[in-house]
PDB file of C-alpha atoms in Angstrom:
ATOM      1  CA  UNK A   1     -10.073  11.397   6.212  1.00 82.00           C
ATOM      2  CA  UNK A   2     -10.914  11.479   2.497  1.00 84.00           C
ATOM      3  CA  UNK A   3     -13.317  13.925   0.741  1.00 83.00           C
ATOM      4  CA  UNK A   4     -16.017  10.871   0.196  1.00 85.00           C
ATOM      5  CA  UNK A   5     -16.590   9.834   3.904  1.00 88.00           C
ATOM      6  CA  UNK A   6     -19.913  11.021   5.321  1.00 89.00           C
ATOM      7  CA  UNK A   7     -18.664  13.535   7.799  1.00 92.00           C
ATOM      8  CA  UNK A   8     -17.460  15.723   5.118  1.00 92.00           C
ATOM      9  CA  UNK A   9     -20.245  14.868   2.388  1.00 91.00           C
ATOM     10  CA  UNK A  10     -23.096  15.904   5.206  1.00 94.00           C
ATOM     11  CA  UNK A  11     -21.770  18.965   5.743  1.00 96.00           C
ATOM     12  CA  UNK A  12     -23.963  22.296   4.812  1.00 96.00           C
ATOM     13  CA  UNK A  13     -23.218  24.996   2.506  1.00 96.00           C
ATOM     14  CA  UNK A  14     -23.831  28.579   3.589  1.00 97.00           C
ATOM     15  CA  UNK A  15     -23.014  30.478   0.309  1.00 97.00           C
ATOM     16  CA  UNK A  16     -21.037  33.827   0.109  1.00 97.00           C
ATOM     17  CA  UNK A  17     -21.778  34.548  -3.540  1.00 96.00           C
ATOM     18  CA  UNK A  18     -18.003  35.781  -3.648  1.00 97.00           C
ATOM     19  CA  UNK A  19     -17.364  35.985  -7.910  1.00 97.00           C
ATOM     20  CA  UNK A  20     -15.062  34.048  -9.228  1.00 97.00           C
ATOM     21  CA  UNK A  21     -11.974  35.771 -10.037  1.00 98.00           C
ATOM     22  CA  UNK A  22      -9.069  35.353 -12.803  1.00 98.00           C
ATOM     23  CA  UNK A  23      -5.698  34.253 -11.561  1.00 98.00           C
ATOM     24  CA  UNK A  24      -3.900  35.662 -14.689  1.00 98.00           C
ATOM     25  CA  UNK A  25      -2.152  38.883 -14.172  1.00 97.00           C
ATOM     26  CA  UNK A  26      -2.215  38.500 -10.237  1.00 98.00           C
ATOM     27  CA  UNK A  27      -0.186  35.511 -10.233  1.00 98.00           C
ATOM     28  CA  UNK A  28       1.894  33.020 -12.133  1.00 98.00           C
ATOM     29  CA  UNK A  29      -0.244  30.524 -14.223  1.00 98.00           C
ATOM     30  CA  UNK A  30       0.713  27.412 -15.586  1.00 97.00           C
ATOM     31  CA  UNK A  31      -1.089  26.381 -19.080  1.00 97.00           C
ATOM     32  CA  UNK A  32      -0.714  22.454 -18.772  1.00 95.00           C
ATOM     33  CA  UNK A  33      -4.112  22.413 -18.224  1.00 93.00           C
ATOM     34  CA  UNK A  34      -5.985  25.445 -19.833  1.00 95.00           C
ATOM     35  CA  UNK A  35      -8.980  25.177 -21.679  1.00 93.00           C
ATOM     36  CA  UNK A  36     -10.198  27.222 -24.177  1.00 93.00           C
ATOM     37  CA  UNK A  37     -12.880  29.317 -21.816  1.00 93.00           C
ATOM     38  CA  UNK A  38      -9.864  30.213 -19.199  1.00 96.00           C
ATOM     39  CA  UNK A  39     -12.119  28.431 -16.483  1.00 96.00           C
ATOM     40  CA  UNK A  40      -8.378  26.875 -15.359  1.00 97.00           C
ATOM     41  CA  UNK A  41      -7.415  30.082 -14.502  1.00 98.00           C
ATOM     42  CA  UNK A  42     -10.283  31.354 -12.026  1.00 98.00           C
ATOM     43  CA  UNK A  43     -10.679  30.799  -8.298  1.00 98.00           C
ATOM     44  CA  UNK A  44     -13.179  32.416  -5.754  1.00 98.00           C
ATOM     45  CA  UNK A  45     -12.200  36.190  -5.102  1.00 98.00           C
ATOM     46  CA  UNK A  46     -11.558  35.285  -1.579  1.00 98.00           C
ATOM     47  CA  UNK A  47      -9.168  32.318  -2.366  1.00 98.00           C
ATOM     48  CA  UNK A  48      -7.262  34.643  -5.023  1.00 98.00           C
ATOM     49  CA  UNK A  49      -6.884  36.690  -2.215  1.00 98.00           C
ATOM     50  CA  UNK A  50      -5.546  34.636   0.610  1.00 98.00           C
ATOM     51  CA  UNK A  51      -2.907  32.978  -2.411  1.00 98.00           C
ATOM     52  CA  UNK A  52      -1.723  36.251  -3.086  1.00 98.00           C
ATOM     53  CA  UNK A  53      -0.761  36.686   0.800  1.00 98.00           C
ATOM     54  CA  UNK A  54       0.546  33.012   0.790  1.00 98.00           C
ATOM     55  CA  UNK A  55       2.677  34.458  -2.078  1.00 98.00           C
ATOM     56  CA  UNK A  56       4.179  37.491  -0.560  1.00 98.00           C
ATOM     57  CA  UNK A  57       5.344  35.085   2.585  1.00 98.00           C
ATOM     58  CA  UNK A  58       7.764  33.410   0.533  1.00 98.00           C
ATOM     59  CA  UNK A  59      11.512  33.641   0.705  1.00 98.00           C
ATOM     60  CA  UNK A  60      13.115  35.072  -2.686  1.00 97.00           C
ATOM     61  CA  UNK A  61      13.264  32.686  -5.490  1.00 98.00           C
ATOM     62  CA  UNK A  62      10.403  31.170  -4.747  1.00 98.00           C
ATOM     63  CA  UNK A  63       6.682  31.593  -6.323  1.00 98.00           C
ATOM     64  CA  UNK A  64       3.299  29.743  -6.866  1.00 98.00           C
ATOM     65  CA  UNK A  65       2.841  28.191 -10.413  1.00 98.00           C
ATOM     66  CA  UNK A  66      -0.958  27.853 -10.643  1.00 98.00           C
ATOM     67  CA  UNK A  67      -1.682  25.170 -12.400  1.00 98.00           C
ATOM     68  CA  UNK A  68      -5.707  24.356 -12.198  1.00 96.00           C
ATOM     69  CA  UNK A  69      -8.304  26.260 -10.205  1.00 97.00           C
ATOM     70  CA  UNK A  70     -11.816  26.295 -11.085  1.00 96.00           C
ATOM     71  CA  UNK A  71     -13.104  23.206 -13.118  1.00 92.00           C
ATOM     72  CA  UNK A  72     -16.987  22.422 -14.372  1.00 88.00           C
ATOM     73  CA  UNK A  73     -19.138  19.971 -13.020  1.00 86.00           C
ATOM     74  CA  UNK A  74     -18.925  17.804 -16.564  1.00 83.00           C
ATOM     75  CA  UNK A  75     -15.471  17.805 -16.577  1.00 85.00           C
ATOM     76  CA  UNK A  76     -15.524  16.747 -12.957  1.00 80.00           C
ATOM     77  CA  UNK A  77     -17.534  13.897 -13.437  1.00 81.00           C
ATOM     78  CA  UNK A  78     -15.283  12.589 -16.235  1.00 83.00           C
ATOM     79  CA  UNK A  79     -12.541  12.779 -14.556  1.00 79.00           C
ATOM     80  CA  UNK A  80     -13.539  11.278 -11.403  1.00 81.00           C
ATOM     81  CA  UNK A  81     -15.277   8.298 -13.849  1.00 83.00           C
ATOM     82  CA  UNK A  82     -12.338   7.975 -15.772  1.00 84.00           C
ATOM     83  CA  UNK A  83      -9.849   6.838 -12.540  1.00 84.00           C
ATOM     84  CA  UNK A  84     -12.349   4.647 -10.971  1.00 87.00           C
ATOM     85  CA  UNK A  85     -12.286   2.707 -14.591  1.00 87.00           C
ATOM     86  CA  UNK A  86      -9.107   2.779 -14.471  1.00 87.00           C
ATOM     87  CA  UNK A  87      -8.841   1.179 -10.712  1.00 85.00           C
ATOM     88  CA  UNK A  88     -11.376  -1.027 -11.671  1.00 82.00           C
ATOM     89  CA  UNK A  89      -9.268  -2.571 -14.554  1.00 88.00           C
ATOM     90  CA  UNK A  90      -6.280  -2.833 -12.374  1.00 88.00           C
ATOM     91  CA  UNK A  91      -8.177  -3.951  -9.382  1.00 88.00           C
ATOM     92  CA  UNK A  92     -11.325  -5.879 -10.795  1.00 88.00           C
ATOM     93  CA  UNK A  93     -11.479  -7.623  -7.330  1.00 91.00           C
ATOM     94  CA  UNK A  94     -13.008  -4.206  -5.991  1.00 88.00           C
ATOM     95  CA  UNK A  95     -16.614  -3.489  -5.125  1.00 90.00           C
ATOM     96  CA  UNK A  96     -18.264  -0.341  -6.706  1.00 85.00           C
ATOM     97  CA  UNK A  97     -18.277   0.852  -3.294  1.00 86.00           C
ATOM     98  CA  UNK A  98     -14.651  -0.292  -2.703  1.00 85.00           C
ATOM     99  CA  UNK A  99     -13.867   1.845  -6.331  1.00 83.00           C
ATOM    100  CA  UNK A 100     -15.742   4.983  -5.396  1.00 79.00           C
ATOM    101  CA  UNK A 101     -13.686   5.400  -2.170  1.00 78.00           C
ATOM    102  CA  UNK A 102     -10.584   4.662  -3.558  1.00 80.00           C
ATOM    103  CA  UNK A 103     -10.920   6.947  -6.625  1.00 78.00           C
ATOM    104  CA  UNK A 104     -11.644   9.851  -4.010  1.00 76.00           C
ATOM    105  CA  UNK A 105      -8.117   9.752  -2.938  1.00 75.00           C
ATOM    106  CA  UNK A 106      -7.454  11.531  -5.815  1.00 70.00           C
ATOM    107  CA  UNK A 107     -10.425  12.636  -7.615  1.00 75.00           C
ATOM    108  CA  UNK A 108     -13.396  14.519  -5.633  1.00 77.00           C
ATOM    109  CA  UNK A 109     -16.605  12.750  -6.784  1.00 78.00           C
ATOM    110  CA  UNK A 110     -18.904  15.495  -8.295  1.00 75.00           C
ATOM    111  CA  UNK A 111     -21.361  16.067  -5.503  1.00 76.00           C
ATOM    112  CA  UNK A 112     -18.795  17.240  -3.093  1.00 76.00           C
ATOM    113  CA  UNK A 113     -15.626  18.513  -5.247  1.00 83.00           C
ATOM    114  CA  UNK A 114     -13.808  21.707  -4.351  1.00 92.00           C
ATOM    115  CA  UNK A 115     -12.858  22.496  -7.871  1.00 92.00           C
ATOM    116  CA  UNK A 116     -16.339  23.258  -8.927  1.00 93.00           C
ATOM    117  CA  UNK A 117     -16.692  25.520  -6.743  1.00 95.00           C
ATOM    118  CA  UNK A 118     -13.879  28.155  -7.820  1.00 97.00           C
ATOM    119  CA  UNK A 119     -12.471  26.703  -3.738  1.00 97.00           C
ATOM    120  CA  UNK A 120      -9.812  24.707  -4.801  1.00 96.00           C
ATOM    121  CA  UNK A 121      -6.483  24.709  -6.354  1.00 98.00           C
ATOM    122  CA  UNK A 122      -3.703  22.477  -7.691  1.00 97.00           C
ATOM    123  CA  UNK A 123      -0.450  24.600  -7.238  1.00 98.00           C
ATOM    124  CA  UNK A 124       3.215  23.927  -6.619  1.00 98.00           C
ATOM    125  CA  UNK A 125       6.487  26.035  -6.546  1.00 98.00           C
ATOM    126  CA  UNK A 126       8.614  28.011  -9.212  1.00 98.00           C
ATOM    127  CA  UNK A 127      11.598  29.789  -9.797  1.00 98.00           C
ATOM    128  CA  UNK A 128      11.593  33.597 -11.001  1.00 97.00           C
ATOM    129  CA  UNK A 129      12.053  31.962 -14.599  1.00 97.00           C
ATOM    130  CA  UNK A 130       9.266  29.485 -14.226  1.00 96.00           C
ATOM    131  CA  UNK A 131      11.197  26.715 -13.819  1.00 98.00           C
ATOM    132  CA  UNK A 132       9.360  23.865 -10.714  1.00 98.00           C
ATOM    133  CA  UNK A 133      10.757  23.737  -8.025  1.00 98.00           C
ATOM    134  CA  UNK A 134      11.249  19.454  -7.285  1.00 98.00           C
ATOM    135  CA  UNK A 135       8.465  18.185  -5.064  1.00 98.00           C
ATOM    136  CA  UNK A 136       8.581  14.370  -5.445  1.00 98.00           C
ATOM    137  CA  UNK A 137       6.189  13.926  -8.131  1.00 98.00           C
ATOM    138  CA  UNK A 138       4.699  15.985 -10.978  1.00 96.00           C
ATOM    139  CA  UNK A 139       1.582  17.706 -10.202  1.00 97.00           C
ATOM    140  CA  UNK A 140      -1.811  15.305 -10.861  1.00 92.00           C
ATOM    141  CA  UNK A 141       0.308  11.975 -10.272  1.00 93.00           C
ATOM    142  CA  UNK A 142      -1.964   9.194  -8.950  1.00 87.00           C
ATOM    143  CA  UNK A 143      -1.200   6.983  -6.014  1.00 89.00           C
ATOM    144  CA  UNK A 144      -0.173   4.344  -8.494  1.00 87.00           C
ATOM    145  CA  UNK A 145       2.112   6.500 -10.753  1.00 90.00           C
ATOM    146  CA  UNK A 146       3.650   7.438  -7.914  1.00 95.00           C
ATOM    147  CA  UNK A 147       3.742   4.710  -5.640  1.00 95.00           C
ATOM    148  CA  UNK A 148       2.492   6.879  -3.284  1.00 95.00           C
ATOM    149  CA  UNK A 149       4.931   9.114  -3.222  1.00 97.00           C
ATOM    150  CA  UNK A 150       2.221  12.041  -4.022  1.00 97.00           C
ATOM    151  CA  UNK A 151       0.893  12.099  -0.585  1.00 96.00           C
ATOM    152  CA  UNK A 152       1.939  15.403   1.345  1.00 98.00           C
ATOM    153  CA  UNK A 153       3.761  13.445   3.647  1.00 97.00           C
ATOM    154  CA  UNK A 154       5.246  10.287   1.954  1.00 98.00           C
ATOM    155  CA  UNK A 155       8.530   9.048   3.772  1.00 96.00           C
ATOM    156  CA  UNK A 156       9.807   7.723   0.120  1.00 92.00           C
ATOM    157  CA  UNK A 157      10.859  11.515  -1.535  1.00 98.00           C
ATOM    158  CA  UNK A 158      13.884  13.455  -1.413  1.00 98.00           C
ATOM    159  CA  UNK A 159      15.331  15.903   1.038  1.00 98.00           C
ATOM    160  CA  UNK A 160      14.894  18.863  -1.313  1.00 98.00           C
ATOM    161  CA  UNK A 161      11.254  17.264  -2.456  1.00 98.00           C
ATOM    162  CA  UNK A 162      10.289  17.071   1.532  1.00 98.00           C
ATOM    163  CA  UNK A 163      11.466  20.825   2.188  1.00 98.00           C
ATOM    164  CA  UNK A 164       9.712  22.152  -0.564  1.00 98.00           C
ATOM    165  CA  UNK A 165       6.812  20.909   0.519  1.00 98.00           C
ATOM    166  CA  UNK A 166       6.983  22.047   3.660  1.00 98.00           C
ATOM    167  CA  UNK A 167       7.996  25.658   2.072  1.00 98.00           C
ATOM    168  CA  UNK A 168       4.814  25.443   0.196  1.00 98.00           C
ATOM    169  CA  UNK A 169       2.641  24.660   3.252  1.00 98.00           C
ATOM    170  CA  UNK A 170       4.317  27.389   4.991  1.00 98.00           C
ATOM    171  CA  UNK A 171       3.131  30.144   3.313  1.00 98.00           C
ATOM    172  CA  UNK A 172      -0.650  28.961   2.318  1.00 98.00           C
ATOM    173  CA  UNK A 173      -1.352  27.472   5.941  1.00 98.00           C
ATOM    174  CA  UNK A 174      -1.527  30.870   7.689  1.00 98.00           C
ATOM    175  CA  UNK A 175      -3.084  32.111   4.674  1.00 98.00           C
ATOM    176  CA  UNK A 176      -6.374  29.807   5.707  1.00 98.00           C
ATOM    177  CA  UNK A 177      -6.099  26.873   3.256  1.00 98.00           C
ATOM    178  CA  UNK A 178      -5.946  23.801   3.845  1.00 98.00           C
ATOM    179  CA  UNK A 179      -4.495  20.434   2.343  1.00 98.00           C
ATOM    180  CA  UNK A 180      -5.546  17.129   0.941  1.00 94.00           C
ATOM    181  CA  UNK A 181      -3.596  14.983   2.196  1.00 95.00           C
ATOM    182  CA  UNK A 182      -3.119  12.508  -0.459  1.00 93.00           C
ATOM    183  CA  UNK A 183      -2.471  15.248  -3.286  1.00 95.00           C
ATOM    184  CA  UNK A 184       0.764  17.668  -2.212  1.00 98.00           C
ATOM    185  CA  UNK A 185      -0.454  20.185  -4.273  1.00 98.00           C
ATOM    186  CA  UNK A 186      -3.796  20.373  -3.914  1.00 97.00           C
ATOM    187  CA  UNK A 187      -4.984  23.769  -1.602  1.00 98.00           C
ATOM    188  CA  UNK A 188      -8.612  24.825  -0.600  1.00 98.00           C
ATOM    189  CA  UNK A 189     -10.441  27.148   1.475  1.00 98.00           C
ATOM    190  CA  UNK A 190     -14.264  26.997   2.155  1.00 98.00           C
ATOM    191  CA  UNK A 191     -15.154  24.427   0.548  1.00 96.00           C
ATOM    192  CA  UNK A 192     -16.638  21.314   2.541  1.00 95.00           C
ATOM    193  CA  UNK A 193     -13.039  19.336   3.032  1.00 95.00           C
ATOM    194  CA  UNK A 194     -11.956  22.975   4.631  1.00 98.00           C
ATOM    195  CA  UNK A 195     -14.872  22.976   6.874  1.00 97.00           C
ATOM    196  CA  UNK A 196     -14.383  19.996   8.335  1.00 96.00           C
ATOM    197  CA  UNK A 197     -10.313  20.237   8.816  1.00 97.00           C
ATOM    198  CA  UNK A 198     -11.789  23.789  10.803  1.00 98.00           C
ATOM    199  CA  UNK A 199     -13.953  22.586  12.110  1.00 97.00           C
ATOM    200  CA  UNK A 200     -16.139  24.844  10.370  1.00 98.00           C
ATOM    201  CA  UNK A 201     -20.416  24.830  11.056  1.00 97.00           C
ATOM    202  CA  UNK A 202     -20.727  24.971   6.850  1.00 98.00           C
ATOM    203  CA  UNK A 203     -18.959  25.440   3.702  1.00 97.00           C
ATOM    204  CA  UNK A 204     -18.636  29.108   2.431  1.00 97.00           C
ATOM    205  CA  UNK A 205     -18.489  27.776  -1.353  1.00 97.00           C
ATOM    206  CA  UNK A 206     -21.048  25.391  -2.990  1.00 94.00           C
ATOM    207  CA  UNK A 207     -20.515  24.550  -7.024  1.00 92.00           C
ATOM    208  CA  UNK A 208     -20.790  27.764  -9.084  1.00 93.00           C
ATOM    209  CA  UNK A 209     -21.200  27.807 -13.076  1.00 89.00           C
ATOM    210  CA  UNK A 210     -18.649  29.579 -15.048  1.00 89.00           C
ATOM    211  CA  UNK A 211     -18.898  32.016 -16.706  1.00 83.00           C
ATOM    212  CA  UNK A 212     -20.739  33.148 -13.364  1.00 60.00           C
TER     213      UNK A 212
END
């Protein structure tokens, strides 16, 4: 089920008010994607928390590379804008309705994404020396980069890719997060999309401003 459809949009949110906390110093944080507030590099308290357990369950060699947690609402929305553009240009035969679902495969729209609301995180694996870990595709490839080969469980990747993966899900599943399917490395917990895979009454995490 994708982040767009009803059933997960209608959900309620009960907020915790849990802070949002920085990632930097508790675990391993990629820059790709930093901007200049450190926004990139914060996550709900309670998140940061369950990641850090996720972390200690892996075997040795192995740690999370954080590469984008918390994101604003503007940014968000341009990003989201930006890839339905882009699928309308390469697909002009689709409807706006046709573009909005599509772009949600990879891109939460605003009103319901994870990101903004310190629940979500784009993460993958690492060496001691920081070095990734191969998992099919590079973090943030699109369905039509990758032909979708960046869906969690894409037949198309290699042996090493595949067990990574499953590595990865491994240690954050019995930490309490939860995947998007059609992004390998994307991770939440209480946000909406968790609620419904748990079947959750409400979201613990509705969109926060940063700083908080």
């Amino acid at each position: 089920m994708l982040i767009s459809d009803p059933l997960v949009t209608g959900i309620p949110v009960m907020e915790s008010g849990e802070p949002l906390a920085d990632v930097r110093g508790r675990l391993r944080v990629d820059t790709r994607l930093a901007d200049d507030a450190g926004a990139y590099a914060h996550l709900r308290s309670g998140l940061l928390d369950r990641l850090e357990r996720a972390e200690r369950r892996l075997p040795g060699g192995y740690h999370l590379l954080i590469v984008e947690g918390y994101r604003p609402i503007a940014t968000q929305r341009r990003i989201f804008d930006a890839y339905r553009a882009e699928l309308h240009t390469t697909f002009p035969e689709m409807s706006p309705e046709e573009s909005y679902v599509a772009a949600s495969r990879y891109v939460s729209p605003v009103e319901v994404a994870p990101h903004t609301a310190g629940a979500a995180v784009d993460l993958t694996l690492c060496d001691p020396d920081g070095v990734e870990y191969d998992m099919g595709t590079q973090v943030n490839d699109n369905p039509e980069q990758s032909d979708g080969a960046c869906y969690t469980a894409a037949p198309g990747i290699s042996s090493d890719a595949r067990a990574h993966r499953k590595l990865l899900a491994a240690a954050l599943e019995p930490a309490g997060l939860v995947n998007y399917p059609t992004e390998w490395w994307h991770w939440s917990y209480g946000d909406r999309y968790w609620a419904m895979v748990t079947r959750s009454a409400a979201a613990r995490y509705g969109p926060v401003a940063f700083p908080a």
